[in-house]
C-alpha cells in the first residue's frame, strides 16, 4: 500500500511540475545547464543506465547514492533560502507601495495649488490688458478711417481732374491719372451702398465712356474711312490716346486696331479688285510686294504711335492674309476654268514663300483659333523613300537630292503655314490630274525606252542591275509627295496616294511582268514542256544569257520596288493628317511586286529544271539490267551537272544584291528536281544489282552537286543555308535508300504504292517493266556494297 501511495504521489507531482514548452525554453535561456536532471524530458531509467552501464559499475553504488543525497540536501537548502527571501521581499514591496501612494497624494495637492494660482494670474492679466485692446481697436479703426478719407479725397480730386483733362485731351496725364483713380476706386467696392461713393463711381464710368468715344473720334479724324490721311501724320496726342485705350474697356482697343487696319488696307482692296488684271494668279507676287512696302511704311510712320504690345505690324500682316485668302478664293471660283497646273503651282510656291517670310518676321502671337484653322505642317525630310535602303546599287538614286533643293518642306513650327495657301486646296484637283497625266506619260516613256534599249547587259561582277526606270519613278513620286504635302495634308494627299497606287501597279505589269521572257504555251500559262526539244541528242530550249540576266534584273528591281513602296507608305502616313492615316494602304501594290518576284524565281527554276529533263529521260531509257560493272558517273549525270554549272553561277552573280531570293531559287529547284529524279528512278526498266550500284553512285554524285549548288563555280565558297541542305539531304537520302533495296516482304507493298502514285504506263513490252532488283545472296550484297563505297571514296 505504501508503494502504491508513493507512486500516486510521484505521478501527481509530475503532473503539477509539467511546464509548457515556452516556459521550459525561457528557463533554459535564463539558466543554461548541461545536467541531465535539469532536462524537461528527464528519464530516470536512462539516467541510472548511464551511471551504471555494466554490472561491475554497481560496486560503486553506495558512493553514487551518497552523492545524490548530498545534492538533494543542497537543493533543499537553496529552496529554503529562496522561500525565506521571498517572504521578506513581499513585506518590503507593500511598504514601498504605501510610500508611493502618499507621495502621489502630496504631488496632486501641489498641482492643484499651482492651477489655482495660474487661473488667478490669467484673470489678472485679462483685467490689465482689457483697456489696451480697446486702445488697439480704436487705433485700427482710426487708421482705416484716415486712409479711407484720404482715398476719398484722392478719388474726388482725381475724378474732377480726369473730367477736366479729358475735355482738354491731355491723354498723357489722363493715362497715369485714370489708372490711379481705378485703383483707388477698387477700395470703395464695399461702400457702394453710400450714395456719395456710388455717385463718384458713376462719374468715373462716365469719364471712361467719354474717353473711349473721344479717342475713337480722334482716330477717325486722323484716319478717315475714305482713305485720306491727316496731313500732319501721327501725333503725340494719338500715341498718348493709345496708352489710355490700354486702360479702358478692351473693346475700345479692338475698335481702334480694327479701324486702323481697315483704313490701312483700303488701298489694297481697290488696287487688287477682282476685275483688275493684277488680281489674277500670274501676278500674285505684286500682292506680297505691296504688303511688304506697306509694312515698311507703317514702321517708319506709325511704328512709335502704337504700343509694342499691340503687335500692330503683325496684325496688319495677318489681316492682309485673311483678306487675300478670301479674295483669291473668290476669284479662283469665278475663273476656275483658267487655272492651269503651272499657274497654280507658281501661285502656291510664291504664297508659301510669303508665309515663310511671315514666320521669320513675326511670332504668330496675334493668331486666334477663330481667325485661322492652322494646318499641320509636314515634317522635314530630305530623303523620304530611299533612306536606309540596304541595296548597294541604290546609291545612284542620290541624284534626287538636286531635284529637292528648291522645294523644302515647311518647318513644323511655322504658325502662318496655310494662312493664305489654304485657299488653293479646293483647286488641287488640277494638280492631281496633272500628276496623273505626267505619270502616265512617264510609264509610256519607260516602256518605249526599254524596247529601244533592249534588256540590260549581263553583269557578273556586281550583281544584277536594277532597272534605272524604277529610280526615276520613285524620285518623281518623292517630288510629288513633298510638293503636295506643302499644299495640303488632307484629301489631296489621299487622291495623290491613289494615283501612286495606280502607277505602281502599271509599272509592275508593263515594265516588270510585261518584259519577262515569254515561253510557248498551249493553255495561256507557263509550261516546262514548251522549253524542251524532244529530239534525241538535242538539248532543251533554254533562256539565253541575256534573258537570264533580264529575269534577274527584273527580280532585283521588283525587290527594290517592294522595299521602297513600304517606305513610301510610311512617309505618306507621316505627311498626311492623323485622321487620314488609316486610308493610306499600299499592301496591294507590295503584293503585286511580290508576285513579280515569285514569277521571276519560278521562270529561273523552270528553265534549269527543263534543261535537266532530257538527261533524266535518258536515264530512264537506259538498259540497267545489262550493266556489267560499276564505272564513273553516267553521261546523264554529267549532262545535269553541266547545265547546273552553266546556269547557277550566272543567276548567283546577278542576284548578289538579293541573296535571300537566290536561296529561294535554290530551294525551289531542289524541291522540283529531286522528286522528278526519284520519279525517273521508278521509271527505269528492271535493273541488276550492278545497275543499282551504278545508279547509287550517280545518285550520290548528284547529291554532292546539289549540296554544293549555292556556291558552285564560285571562287568564294560559302556554306549552304541549313534550310536548303536539309531539303537536299532528305530527298537524295530517300533516293539512295530506294536503290539500296528492300526486303522481299516489303517490295510488293512499296511497288503497289508507287503504281498508285505514278500515272498508268502505256501498254506494250516497254511499259510492262517495273523496278525490280535481282536478289543476291547476303555475301554478294555485302561485297558489292563495300566495292561501291570504296569507289565513291576514291572519286571524292
PDB file of N, CA, C and O in Angstrom, residues 148 152 188-202:
ATOM      1  N   UNK A 148      -9.254 105.790 -45.575  1.00  0.00           N
ATOM      2  CA  UNK A 148     -10.436 105.881 -46.444  1.00  0.00           C
ATOM      3  C   UNK A 148     -10.722 107.328 -46.821  1.00  0.00           C
ATOM      4  O   UNK A 148     -11.067 107.629 -47.980  1.00  0.00           O
ATOM      5  N   UNK A 152     -10.786 108.790 -50.421  1.00  0.00           N
ATOM      6  CA  UNK A 152     -11.969 109.515 -50.897  1.00  0.00           C
ATOM      7  C   UNK A 152     -11.578 110.883 -51.450  1.00  0.00           C
ATOM      8  O   UNK A 152     -12.090 111.324 -52.492  1.00  0.00           O
ATOM      9  N   UNK A 188     -13.315 101.066 -52.681  1.00  0.00           N
ATOM     10  CA  UNK A 188     -14.656 101.504 -52.262  1.00  0.00           C
ATOM     11  C   UNK A 188     -15.765 100.579 -52.758  1.00  0.00           C
ATOM     12  O   UNK A 188     -16.935 100.943 -52.702  1.00  0.00           O
ATOM     13  N   UNK A 189     -15.391  99.370 -53.253  1.00  0.00           N
ATOM     14  CA  UNK A 189     -16.423  98.452 -53.734  1.00  0.00           C
ATOM     15  C   UNK A 189     -17.382  98.061 -52.614  1.00  0.00           C
ATOM     16  O   UNK A 189     -18.588  97.917 -52.838  1.00  0.00           O
ATOM     17  N   UNK A 190     -16.877  97.948 -51.399  1.00  0.00           N
ATOM     18  CA  UNK A 190     -17.760  97.546 -50.286  1.00  0.00           C
ATOM     19  C   UNK A 190     -18.566  98.706 -49.726  1.00  0.00           C
ATOM     20  O   UNK A 190     -19.420  98.514 -48.842  1.00  0.00           O
ATOM     21  N   UNK A 191     -18.282  99.912 -50.253  1.00  0.00           N
ATOM     22  CA  UNK A 191     -19.034 101.081 -49.776  1.00  0.00           C
ATOM     23  C   UNK A 191     -19.992 101.615 -50.838  1.00  0.00           C
ATOM     24  O   UNK A 191     -20.444 102.759 -50.753  1.00  0.00           O
ATOM     25  N   UNK A 192     -20.288 100.790 -51.838  1.00  0.00           N
ATOM     26  CA  UNK A 192     -21.142 101.269 -52.928  1.00  0.00           C
ATOM     27  C   UNK A 192     -22.567 101.556 -52.467  1.00  0.00           C
ATOM     28  O   UNK A 192     -23.348 102.199 -53.174  1.00  0.00           O
ATOM     29  N   UNK A 193     -22.915 101.131 -51.305  1.00  0.00           N
ATOM     30  CA  UNK A 193     -24.252 101.454 -50.785  1.00  0.00           C
ATOM     31  C   UNK A 193     -24.374 102.910 -50.353  1.00  0.00           C
ATOM     32  O   UNK A 193     -25.492 103.435 -50.193  1.00  0.00           O
ATOM     33  N   UNK A 194     -23.253 103.591 -50.187  1.00  0.00           N
ATOM     34  CA  UNK A 194     -23.258 105.011 -49.799  1.00  0.00           C
ATOM     35  C   UNK A 194     -23.503 105.840 -51.059  1.00  0.00           C
ATOM     36  O   UNK A 194     -22.786 105.689 -52.060  1.00  0.00           O
ATOM     37  N   UNK A 195     -24.498 106.708 -51.080  1.00  0.00           N
ATOM     38  CA  UNK A 195     -24.851 107.459 -52.296  1.00  0.00           C
ATOM     39  C   UNK A 195     -23.681 108.256 -52.865  1.00  0.00           C
ATOM     40  O   UNK A 195     -23.476 108.286 -54.088  1.00  0.00           O
ATOM     41  N   UNK A 196     -22.899 108.912 -51.989  1.00  0.00           N
ATOM     42  CA  UNK A 196     -21.802 109.730 -52.491  1.00  0.00           C
ATOM     43  C   UNK A 196     -20.734 108.857 -53.210  1.00  0.00           C
ATOM     44  O   UNK A 196     -20.214 109.260 -54.249  1.00  0.00           O
ATOM     45  N   UNK A 197     -20.454 107.714 -52.635  1.00  0.00           N
ATOM     46  CA  UNK A 197     -19.471 106.813 -53.262  1.00  0.00           C
ATOM     47  C   UNK A 197     -20.006 106.305 -54.596  1.00  0.00           C
ATOM     48  O   UNK A 197     -19.278 106.261 -55.609  1.00  0.00           O
ATOM     49  N   UNK A 198     -21.290 105.919 -54.602  1.00  0.00           N
ATOM     50  CA  UNK A 198     -21.879 105.425 -55.849  1.00  0.00           C
ATOM     51  C   UNK A 198     -21.865 106.506 -56.924  1.00  0.00           C
ATOM     52  O   UNK A 198     -21.624 106.226 -58.104  1.00  0.00           O
ATOM     53  N   UNK A 199     -22.094 107.748 -56.526  1.00  0.00           N
ATOM     54  CA  UNK A 199     -22.085 108.850 -57.484  1.00  0.00           C
ATOM     55  C   UNK A 199     -20.691 109.042 -58.085  1.00  0.00           C
ATOM     56  O   UNK A 199     -20.547 109.243 -59.300  1.00  0.00           O
ATOM     57  N   UNK A 200     -19.650 108.958 -57.244  1.00  0.00           N
ATOM     58  CA  UNK A 200     -18.291 109.071 -57.755  1.00  0.00           C
ATOM     59  C   UNK A 200     -17.958 107.931 -58.731  1.00  0.00           C
ATOM     60  O   UNK A 200     -17.292 108.143 -59.761  1.00  0.00           O
ATOM     61  N   UNK A 201     -18.406 106.721 -58.415  1.00  0.00           N
ATOM     62  CA  UNK A 201     -18.164 105.569 -59.298  1.00  0.00           C
ATOM     63  C   UNK A 201     -18.825 105.776 -60.650  1.00  0.00           C
ATOM     64  O   UNK A 201     -18.237 105.474 -61.706  1.00  0.00           O
ATOM     65  N   UNK A 202     -20.041 106.324 -60.635  1.00  0.00           N
ATOM     66  CA  UNK A 202     -20.732 106.575 -61.904  1.00  0.00           C
ATOM     67  C   UNK A 202     -20.026 107.648 -62.711  1.00  0.00           C
ATOM     68  O   UNK A 202     -19.972 107.582 -63.944  1.00  0.00           O
TER      69      UNK A 202
END
